[in-house]
Amino acid sequence: MSAPGTGPSRTAGARSGGEPAAPVAGDVVSFLTVYLILTLAVPSYLTITALGSMGRPSTLWALLGLFWWFFERLRRTTRLNAGSKAVRWILLLFLAAVLLSYAVSNLQGMPPSESSPADSGMLRVAGWVGIALLANDGIVSPRRWLTLIRRLVLISGLSGLLGLAQFITSQTLLDWVSLPGFSAEGGHEVSSRGDFIRPSGTATQPLEYAVVLSMALPLSLTLALWDRGRSLAARWWPALALTLACIMSGSRSAFIGAAVGVLFLIPTWPSAVRIRVLGAFAVLLGLVYVSVPGIAGTVRGMFQTLGNDSSSLSRTESYVVAAEIAVRNLFFGRGFGTFLPNYRIFDNGYLTALVEVGIIGLALLLLLLSAGIWAALSTAYTRFPASSLSRALGAGLAAAILAGAVLLSFFDGLNFSISAALLFLSVGLGGAYRGLAGPGAGIGSGIGEPGFDGPAARGPDSSGGGRTAGLGGPP
């Protein structure tokens, strides 16, 4: 599925048998890279003043992506054969469920205070779905897919460095960020636990930042261990930054999410790799214990109070409250984004989804996350050989989605732009991974593998036509 005017230039080299033409700028991977920068590098509280809560740059860019996807679908005259069909259909069904919830809530009438959150919530979901659809259907070559994974890890690693700088200086370090025409919605404040601050990077709060760390860590470790075509420093610094940021985060969620991702990956590693990585983790923890006095006590205290602190008790009590509210609008909910924080904070994204989009929307959300994990993991173990970068990337992506899905049960993750964006993008990448590793790829070749470089696999970076051309040109 290529944009108008880009097809001939991308396939001419392959037809003639000559050297590949120059890379095509402005493909889906470039578009998604901009989205990652807007999501992870621009403070999430900055919005375009004239648009209010609907004016986040990442949301507007995501909506542009949705329009691009729909435009390409409408103009195609051939069948789309890219990405995972299951992921694509579940994304569209989830969007339809949220639209139905929005329509039902408007027909039943809603207080004025909920009207604007409902509008902005609908647009946010549409943007997330658009980004996931672009990733699923529009990445035309394994090498471009790998490029996006590397960029995701790079930008997340820089976010980890920012969190470490916030921890060391006890400052947000974002006070100077001011853009013409933008205003700060809610601002950015430093919170603390024990004697240490809780860094949050560019996220609204530490819990949302924990999702960034937890989802990026498995992918960073995968690239560090298996992406041997790059230098040792380029491979390992993001993993080191993200690991240290998790330790210094002062967040139970960051520890839990990171543990889920890493424990999921450990069985997929050869025994020698397990010993080396776990040994390195032990040494790193020892260095942190010695160089940051008091951090061990703070971390221990976080888990000693687990189950008895106000946060844990609030989550436990929320189950009954959520069930009582959900039965009033059991199937489609009361509207995404309409259950305001001043009503109650469930600290559980799945409970919030049950209340806002009903049992149908919640079921589709769970199915979507499961489909992303299954697409990545099943493809890795049925299409690619052991000890290959291709298989390792599938396992790493599945671990990242699982970590994000687990953390969704610890806070209202769909009400925050960064956590939801990473989840939906990762699911789309899982679908793309499955599509790119289809029957044309074969065992013994794959993403990042030297053998996966024939004309049928080439994309914008090597000018082949692609397995099945995706969204190839600029919107």
Coordinates of N, CA and C in Angstrom, one line a residue, residues 39-220:
T39 N 5.8 11.9 21.5 CA 5.2 11.2 22.7 C 6.2 11.2 23.9
L40 N 7.4 10.9 23.6 CA 8.4 10.7 24.7 C 9.3 11.8 24.9
A41 N 9.5 12.7 23.9 CA 10.5 13.8 24.1 C 9.8 15.1 24.5
V42 N 8.6 15.3 24.0 CA 7.8 16.6 24.3 C 7.0 16.3 25.6
P43 N 7.2 17.2 26.6 CA 6.5 17.0 27.9 C 5.0 16.8 27.7
S44 N 4.4 15.8 28.3 CA 3.1 15.4 28.0 C 2.0 16.4 28.5
Y45 N 2.4 17.3 29.3 CA 1.5 18.3 29.8 C 1.3 19.5 28.9
L46 N 2.2 19.6 27.9 CA 2.1 20.7 26.9 C 1.0 20.5 25.9
T47 N 0.1 21.5 25.8 CA -0.9 21.4 24.8 C -1.0 22.7 24.0
I48 N -1.6 22.6 22.8 CA -1.8 23.8 22.0 C -2.9 24.6 22.7
T49 N -2.7 25.8 23.1 CA -3.6 26.6 23.9 C -5.0 26.6 23.3
A50 N -5.1 26.9 22.0 CA -6.4 27.1 21.4 C -7.3 25.8 21.4
L51 N -6.6 24.6 21.5 CA -7.3 23.4 21.5 C -7.5 22.7 22.8
G52 N -6.9 23.2 23.9 CA -7.1 22.7 25.2 C -6.6 21.3 25.3
S53 N -7.3 20.4 26.0 CA -6.9 19.0 26.2 C -6.8 18.2 25.0
M54 N -7.4 18.7 23.9 CA -7.3 17.9 22.6 C -6.1 18.4 21.8
G55 N -5.3 19.3 22.3 CA -4.2 19.9 21.6 C -2.8 19.3 21.8
R56 N -2.7 18.1 22.3 CA -1.4 17.5 22.5 C -0.8 17.2 21.1
P57 N 0.4 17.5 20.8 CA 1.0 17.3 19.5 C 1.0 15.8 19.1
S58 N 1.2 14.9 20.0 CA 1.2 13.5 19.7 C -0.2 13.1 19.3
T59 N -1.2 13.6 19.9 CA -2.6 13.2 19.5 C -2.9 13.7 18.1
L60 N -2.6 14.9 17.8 CA -2.9 15.4 16.5 C -2.1 14.7 15.4
W61 N -0.8 14.3 15.7 CA 0.0 13.5 14.7 C -0.6 12.2 14.5
A62 N -1.1 11.6 15.6 CA -1.7 10.2 15.5 C -3.0 10.3 14.7
L63 N -3.8 11.3 14.9 CA -5.0 11.4 14.1 C -4.7 11.6 12.6
L64 N -3.6 12.3 12.3 CA -3.1 12.4 10.9 C -2.8 11.0 10.4
G65 N -2.2 10.2 11.2 CA -1.9 8.8 10.9 C -3.1 8.0 10.6
L66 N -4.2 8.2 11.4 CA -5.4 7.5 11.1 C -6.0 7.9 9.8
F67 N -6.0 9.1 9.5 CA -6.5 9.6 8.2 C -5.7 9.0 7.0
W68 N -4.4 9.0 7.2 CA -3.5 8.4 6.2 C -3.9 6.9 5.9
W69 N -4.1 6.2 7.0 CA -4.4 4.8 6.9 C -5.8 4.6 6.1
F70 N -6.8 5.4 6.5 CA -8.1 5.2 5.9 C -8.0 5.7 4.4
F71 N -7.3 6.7 4.1 CA -7.1 7.2 2.8 C -6.5 6.1 1.9
E72 N -5.5 5.5 2.4 CA -4.8 4.5 1.6 C -5.7 3.2 1.4
R73 N -6.5 2.9 2.4 CA -7.4 1.8 2.3 C -8.5 2.1 1.2
L74 N -9.0 3.3 1.2 CA -10.0 3.7 0.2 C -9.5 3.7 -1.2
R75 N -8.2 4.2 -1.4 CA -7.7 4.3 -2.7 C -7.1 3.0 -3.3
R76 N -7.0 2.0 -2.5 CA -6.4 0.7 -3.0 C -7.4 0.0 -3.9
T77 N -6.8 -0.6 -4.9 CA -7.7 -1.4 -5.8 C -7.3 -2.9 -5.7
T78 N -6.3 -3.2 -4.8 CA -5.9 -4.6 -4.6 C -6.0 -4.9 -3.1
R79 N -6.0 -6.2 -2.8 CA -6.2 -6.6 -1.4 C -5.0 -6.3 -0.6
L80 N -5.2 -5.8 0.6 CA -4.1 -5.5 1.5 C -3.7 -6.8 2.1
N81 N -2.4 -7.1 2.0 CA -1.8 -8.4 2.5 C -0.6 -8.1 3.3
A82 N -0.7 -7.3 4.4 CA 0.4 -6.9 5.2 C 0.0 -6.9 6.7
G83 N 0.9 -7.2 7.6 CA 0.5 -7.2 9.0 C -0.4 -8.3 9.4
S84 N -0.8 -8.3 10.6 CA -1.7 -9.3 11.1 C -3.1 -9.0 10.9
K85 N -3.9 -9.8 10.3 CA -5.3 -9.6 10.1 C -6.0 -9.5 11.5
A86 N -5.6 -10.4 12.4 CA -6.3 -10.5 13.7 C -6.1 -9.1 14.4
V87 N -4.9 -8.6 14.4 CA -4.6 -7.4 15.1 C -5.4 -6.2 14.5
R88 N -5.4 -6.2 13.1 CA -6.1 -5.2 12.4 C -7.6 -5.1 12.8
W89 N -8.2 -6.3 12.7 CA -9.7 -6.4 13.0 C -10.0 -6.1 14.4
I90 N -9.2 -6.5 15.4 CA -9.5 -6.2 16.8 C -9.3 -4.7 17.0
L91 N -8.3 -4.1 16.4 CA -8.2 -2.6 16.6 C -9.4 -1.9 16.1
L92 N -9.9 -2.3 14.9 CA -11.1 -1.7 14.3 C -12.3 -1.9 15.2
L93 N -12.5 -3.1 15.7 CA -13.6 -3.4 16.6 C -13.5 -2.7 17.9
F94 N -12.3 -2.5 18.4 CA -12.2 -1.7 19.6 C -12.6 -0.3 19.4
L95 N -12.1 0.3 18.3 CA -12.5 1.7 17.9 C -14.0 1.8 17.8
A96 N -14.6 0.8 17.1 CA -16.1 0.8 17.0 C -16.8 0.7 18.3
A97 N -16.3 -0.1 19.3 CA -16.9 -0.2 20.6 C -16.8 1.1 21.3
V98 N -15.7 1.8 21.2 CA -15.5 3.1 21.9 C -16.4 4.2 21.2
L99 N -16.6 4.1 19.9 CA -17.5 5.0 19.2 C -19.0 4.7 19.6
L100 N -19.3 3.5 19.8 CA -20.7 3.2 20.2 C -20.9 3.7 21.7
S101 N -19.9 3.5 22.5 CA -19.9 4.0 23.9 C -20.1 5.5 23.9
Y102 N -19.4 6.2 23.0 CA -19.5 7.6 22.9 C -20.9 8.1 22.5
A103 N -21.4 7.3 21.5 CA -22.8 7.7 20.9 C -23.8 7.4 22.0
V104 N -23.7 6.3 22.7 CA -24.7 5.9 23.7 C -24.7 6.9 24.8
S105 N -23.5 7.3 25.3 CA -23.4 8.3 26.4 C -24.0 9.6 26.0
N106 N -23.8 10.0 24.7 CA -24.4 11.3 24.3 C -25.9 11.2 24.1
L107 N -26.4 10.1 23.6 CA -27.8 10.0 23.5 C -28.5 10.0 24.9
Q108 N -27.9 9.4 25.9 CA -28.5 9.3 27.2 C -28.3 10.6 27.9
G109 N -27.4 11.5 27.4 CA -27.2 12.8 28.1 C -26.1 12.6 29.1
M110 N -25.2 13.6 29.2 CA -24.1 13.6 30.1 C -23.9 15.0 30.7
P111 N -23.4 15.1 31.9 CA -23.2 16.5 32.5 C -22.2 17.3 31.6
P112 N -22.3 18.6 31.6 CA -21.4 19.4 30.8 C -19.9 19.1 31.2
S113 N -19.6 18.8 32.5 CA -18.2 18.5 32.9 C -17.6 17.3 32.2
E114 N -18.5 16.4 31.7 CA -18.0 15.2 31.1 C -17.9 15.3 29.5
S115 N -18.6 16.3 29.0 CA -18.7 16.4 27.5 C -17.3 16.6 26.9
S116 N -16.5 17.6 27.4 CA -15.2 17.8 26.8 C -14.2 16.6 27.0
P117 N -14.2 16.0 28.2 CA -13.4 14.8 28.3 C -13.8 13.7 27.4
A118 N -15.1 13.5 27.2 CA -15.6 12.5 26.2 C -15.1 12.8 24.8
D119 N -15.1 14.0 24.4 CA -14.6 14.4 23.0 C -13.1 14.1 22.9
S120 N -12.4 14.6 23.9 CA -10.9 14.4 23.8 C -10.5 12.9 23.9
G121 N -11.3 12.2 24.8 CA -11.0 10.8 24.9 C -11.3 10.0 23.6
M122 N -12.3 10.4 22.9 CA -12.6 9.7 21.7 C -11.5 10.0 20.6
L123 N -11.0 11.2 20.6 CA -10.0 11.5 19.7 C -8.7 10.8 20.0
R124 N -8.4 10.7 21.3 CA -7.2 10.0 21.7 C -7.2 8.5 21.3
V125 N -8.3 7.9 21.5 CA -8.4 6.5 21.2 C -8.3 6.3 19.6
A126 N -8.9 7.2 18.9 CA -8.8 7.1 17.4 C -7.4 7.3 17.0
G127 N -6.7 8.2 17.6 CA -5.2 8.4 17.3 C -4.4 7.1 17.6
W128 N -4.6 6.5 18.8 CA -3.9 5.3 19.2 C -4.1 4.2 18.2
V129 N -5.4 4.0 17.8 CA -5.7 3.0 16.9 C -5.1 3.3 15.5
G130 N -5.1 4.5 15.1 CA -4.5 4.9 13.8 C -3.0 4.6 13.8
I131 N -2.3 4.9 14.9 CA -0.9 4.6 15.0 C -0.6 3.1 14.9
A132 N -1.4 2.3 15.6 CA -1.3 0.9 15.6 C -1.6 0.3 14.3
L133 N -2.6 0.8 13.6 CA -2.9 0.3 12.2 C -1.8 0.7 11.2
L134 N -1.2 1.9 11.4 CA -0.1 2.2 10.5 C 1.1 1.3 10.7
A135 N 1.4 1.0 12.0 CA 2.5 0.1 12.3 C 2.2 -1.3 11.8
N136 N 1.0 -1.8 12.0 CA 0.6 -3.1 11.5 C 0.7 -3.3 10.0
D137 N 0.2 -2.3 9.3 CA 0.0 -2.5 7.8 C 1.0 -1.8 7.0
G138 N 1.7 -0.8 7.6 CA 2.5 0.1 6.7 C 4.0 -0.1 6.7
I139 N 4.6 -1.0 7.6 CA 6.0 -1.2 7.5 C 6.3 -2.2 6.5
V140 N 7.1 -1.8 5.5 CA 7.2 -2.7 4.3 C 8.4 -3.6 4.2
S141 N 9.3 -3.5 5.2 CA 10.4 -4.4 5.2 C 10.9 -4.7 6.6
P142 N 11.5 -5.9 6.8 CA 12.0 -6.2 8.1 C 13.1 -5.2 8.6
R143 N 13.9 -4.7 7.7 CA 14.9 -3.8 8.1 C 14.4 -2.5 8.6
R144 N 13.3 -2.0 8.0 CA 12.7 -0.8 8.5 C 12.0 -1.0 9.8
W145 N 11.4 -2.2 10.0 CA 10.8 -2.6 11.3 C 11.9 -2.5 12.4
L146 N 13.1 -3.1 12.1 CA 14.2 -3.1 13.0 C 14.7 -1.7 13.3
T147 N 14.7 -0.9 12.3 CA 15.1 0.5 12.5 C 14.2 1.2 13.5
L148 N 12.9 1.0 13.4 CA 11.9 1.6 14.3 C 12.1 1.1 15.7
I149 N 12.4 -0.2 15.9 CA 12.7 -0.8 17.2 C 13.9 -0.1 17.8
R150 N 14.9 0.0 17.0 CA 16.1 0.7 17.5 C 15.9 2.1 17.9
R151 N 15.0 2.8 17.2 CA 14.7 4.2 17.5 C 13.9 4.3 18.8
L152 N 13.0 3.3 18.9 CA 12.2 3.3 20.1 C 13.0 3.1 21.4
V153 N 14.0 2.2 21.3 CA 14.9 1.9 22.4 C 15.8 3.2 22.6
L154 N 16.3 3.8 21.5 CA 17.1 5.0 21.7 C 16.4 6.1 22.4
I155 N 15.2 6.4 22.0 CA 14.4 7.5 22.6 C 14.0 7.2 24.0
S156 N 13.7 5.9 24.3 CA 13.4 5.5 25.6 C 14.6 5.6 26.5
G157 N 15.8 5.2 26.0 CA 17.0 5.3 26.7 C 17.3 6.7 27.1
L158 N 17.1 7.7 26.2 CA 17.3 9.1 26.5 C 16.3 9.5 27.6
S159 N 15.1 9.0 27.6 CA 14.1 9.3 28.7 C 14.6 8.7 30.0
G160 N 15.3 7.5 29.9 CA 15.9 7.0 31.1 C 17.0 7.9 31.7
L161 N 17.8 8.4 30.8 CA 18.8 9.4 31.2 C 18.2 10.6 31.9
L162 N 17.1 11.1 31.3 CA 16.5 12.3 31.9 C 16.0 11.9 33.3
G163 N 15.4 10.7 33.5 CA 14.9 10.3 34.8 C 16.1 10.3 35.8
L164 N 17.2 9.8 35.4 CA 18.4 9.7 36.3 C 18.9 11.1 36.6
A165 N 18.8 12.0 35.7 CA 19.2 13.4 36.0 C 18.3 14.0 36.9
Q166 N 17.0 13.8 36.8 CA 16.0 14.3 37.8 C 16.2 13.7 39.1
F167 N 16.6 12.4 39.2 CA 16.9 11.8 40.5 C 18.1 12.5 41.2
I168 N 19.1 12.7 40.4 CA 20.4 13.3 41.0 C 20.2 14.7 41.4
T169 N 19.5 15.5 40.6 CA 19.3 16.9 40.9 C 18.1 17.3 41.7
S170 N 17.2 16.3 41.9 CA 15.9 16.6 42.6 C 15.1 17.7 41.9
Q171 N 15.3 17.8 40.6 CA 14.5 18.9 39.8 C 13.9 18.2 38.7
T172 N 12.8 18.8 38.2 CA 12.1 18.3 37.0 C 13.0 18.5 35.7
L173 N 13.8 19.5 35.7 CA 14.6 19.9 34.5 C 13.8 20.2 33.3
L174 N 12.5 20.4 33.5 CA 11.7 20.7 32.3 C 11.1 22.1 32.5
D175 N 11.4 22.9 33.5 CA 10.9 24.2 33.7 C 11.1 25.1 32.6
W176 N 12.2 24.9 31.9 CA 12.6 25.8 30.8 C 11.9 25.6 29.5
V177 N 11.2 24.4 29.4 CA 10.5 24.0 28.2 C 9.3 24.9 28.0
S178 N 9.3 25.7 27.0 CA 8.2 26.5 26.7 C 8.1 26.8 25.2
L179 N 6.9 26.5 24.6 CA 6.8 26.6 23.1 C 5.7 27.6 22.8
P180 N 6.0 28.5 21.8 CA 5.0 29.5 21.4 C 3.6 28.8 21.1
G181 N 2.6 29.4 21.6 CA 1.2 28.9 21.3 C 0.8 27.7 22.2
F182 N 1.7 27.2 23.1 CA 1.4 26.1 23.9 C 1.2 26.5 25.4
S183 N 0.5 25.8 26.1 CA 0.3 26.0 27.5 C 0.5 24.7 28.3
A184 N 0.7 24.9 29.6 CA 0.9 23.7 30.4 C -0.4 23.3 31.1
E185 N -0.8 22.1 30.7 CA -2.1 21.5 31.3 C -1.8 20.7 32.5
G186 N -1.9 21.2 33.7 CA -1.6 20.4 34.9 C -0.2 20.6 35.4
G187 N 0.7 21.0 34.5 CA 2.1 21.2 35.0 C 2.8 19.9 35.3
H188 N 4.0 20.1 35.8 CA 4.9 19.0 36.1 C 5.5 19.2 37.5
E189 N 5.2 18.3 38.4 CA 5.6 18.5 39.8 C 6.5 17.3 40.2
V190 N 7.4 17.5 41.1 CA 8.3 16.5 41.7 C 7.6 15.8 42.9
S191 N 7.5 14.5 42.9 CA 7.0 13.8 44.0 C 8.1 13.0 44.6
S192 N 7.9 12.6 45.8 CA 9.0 11.9 46.5 C 8.5 10.6 47.3
R193 N 9.5 9.8 47.6 CA 9.2 8.6 48.4 C 10.4 8.4 49.2
G194 N 10.2 8.4 50.5 CA 11.4 8.3 51.4 C 12.2 9.6 51.3
D195 N 13.5 9.4 51.2 CA 14.4 10.6 51.0 C 14.7 10.9 49.6
F196 N 14.1 10.3 48.7 CA 14.4 10.4 47.3 C 13.2 10.9 46.5
I197 N 13.5 11.6 45.4 CA 12.4 12.0 44.5 C 12.0 10.9 43.6
R198 N 10.8 10.9 43.0 CA 10.4 9.9 42.1 C 10.4 10.5 40.7
P199 N 11.4 10.2 39.9 CA 11.5 10.8 38.5 C 10.4 10.4 37.7
S200 N 10.0 11.3 36.7 CA 8.9 11.0 35.8 C 9.2 11.3 34.4
G201 N 10.5 11.7 34.1 CA 10.8 12.0 32.7 C 9.9 13.1 32.2
T202 N 9.4 12.9 31.0 CA 8.5 13.9 30.4 C 7.0 13.5 30.7
A203 N 6.8 12.4 31.4 CA 5.4 11.9 31.7 C 4.8 12.8 32.7
T204 N 3.4 12.6 32.8 CA 2.7 13.4 33.8 C 3.0 13.0 35.2
Q205 N 3.2 11.7 35.5 CA 3.5 11.2 36.8 C 4.4 10.0 36.8
P206 N 5.0 9.6 37.9 CA 5.9 8.5 38.0 C 5.3 7.2 37.5
L207 N 4.1 6.9 37.7 CA 3.5 5.7 37.3 C 3.5 5.5 35.8
E208 N 3.2 6.6 35.1 CA 3.2 6.6 33.6 C 4.7 6.4 33.1
Y209 N 5.6 7.0 33.8 CA 7.0 6.9 33.5 C 7.5 5.4 33.7
A210 N 6.9 4.8 34.7 CA 7.2 3.4 34.9 C 6.9 2.5 33.7
V211 N 5.8 2.8 33.0 CA 5.5 2.1 31.8 C 6.6 2.2 30.7
V212 N 7.1 3.4 30.5 CA 8.1 3.7 29.6 C 9.3 2.8 29.9
L213 N 9.8 2.8 31.1 CA 10.9 2.0 31.6 C 10.7 0.5 31.4
S214 N 9.5 0.1 31.8 CA 9.3 -1.4 31.9 C 9.1 -1.9 30.5
M215 N 8.4 -1.2 29.6 CA 8.2 -1.7 28.2 C 9.5 -1.6 27.4
A216 N 10.3 -0.6 27.6 CA 11.5 -0.4 26.8 C 12.6 -1.3 27.3
L217 N 12.6 -1.7 28.5 CA 13.8 -2.5 29.1 C 13.9 -3.9 28.4
P218 N 12.9 -4.7 28.2 CA 13.1 -5.9 27.5 C 13.6 -5.8 26.0
L219 N 13.1 -4.7 25.3 CA 13.6 -4.5 24.0 C 15.1 -4.0 24.0
S220 N 15.4 -3.2 25.0 CA 16.8 -2.7 25.0 C 17.8 -3.9 25.4

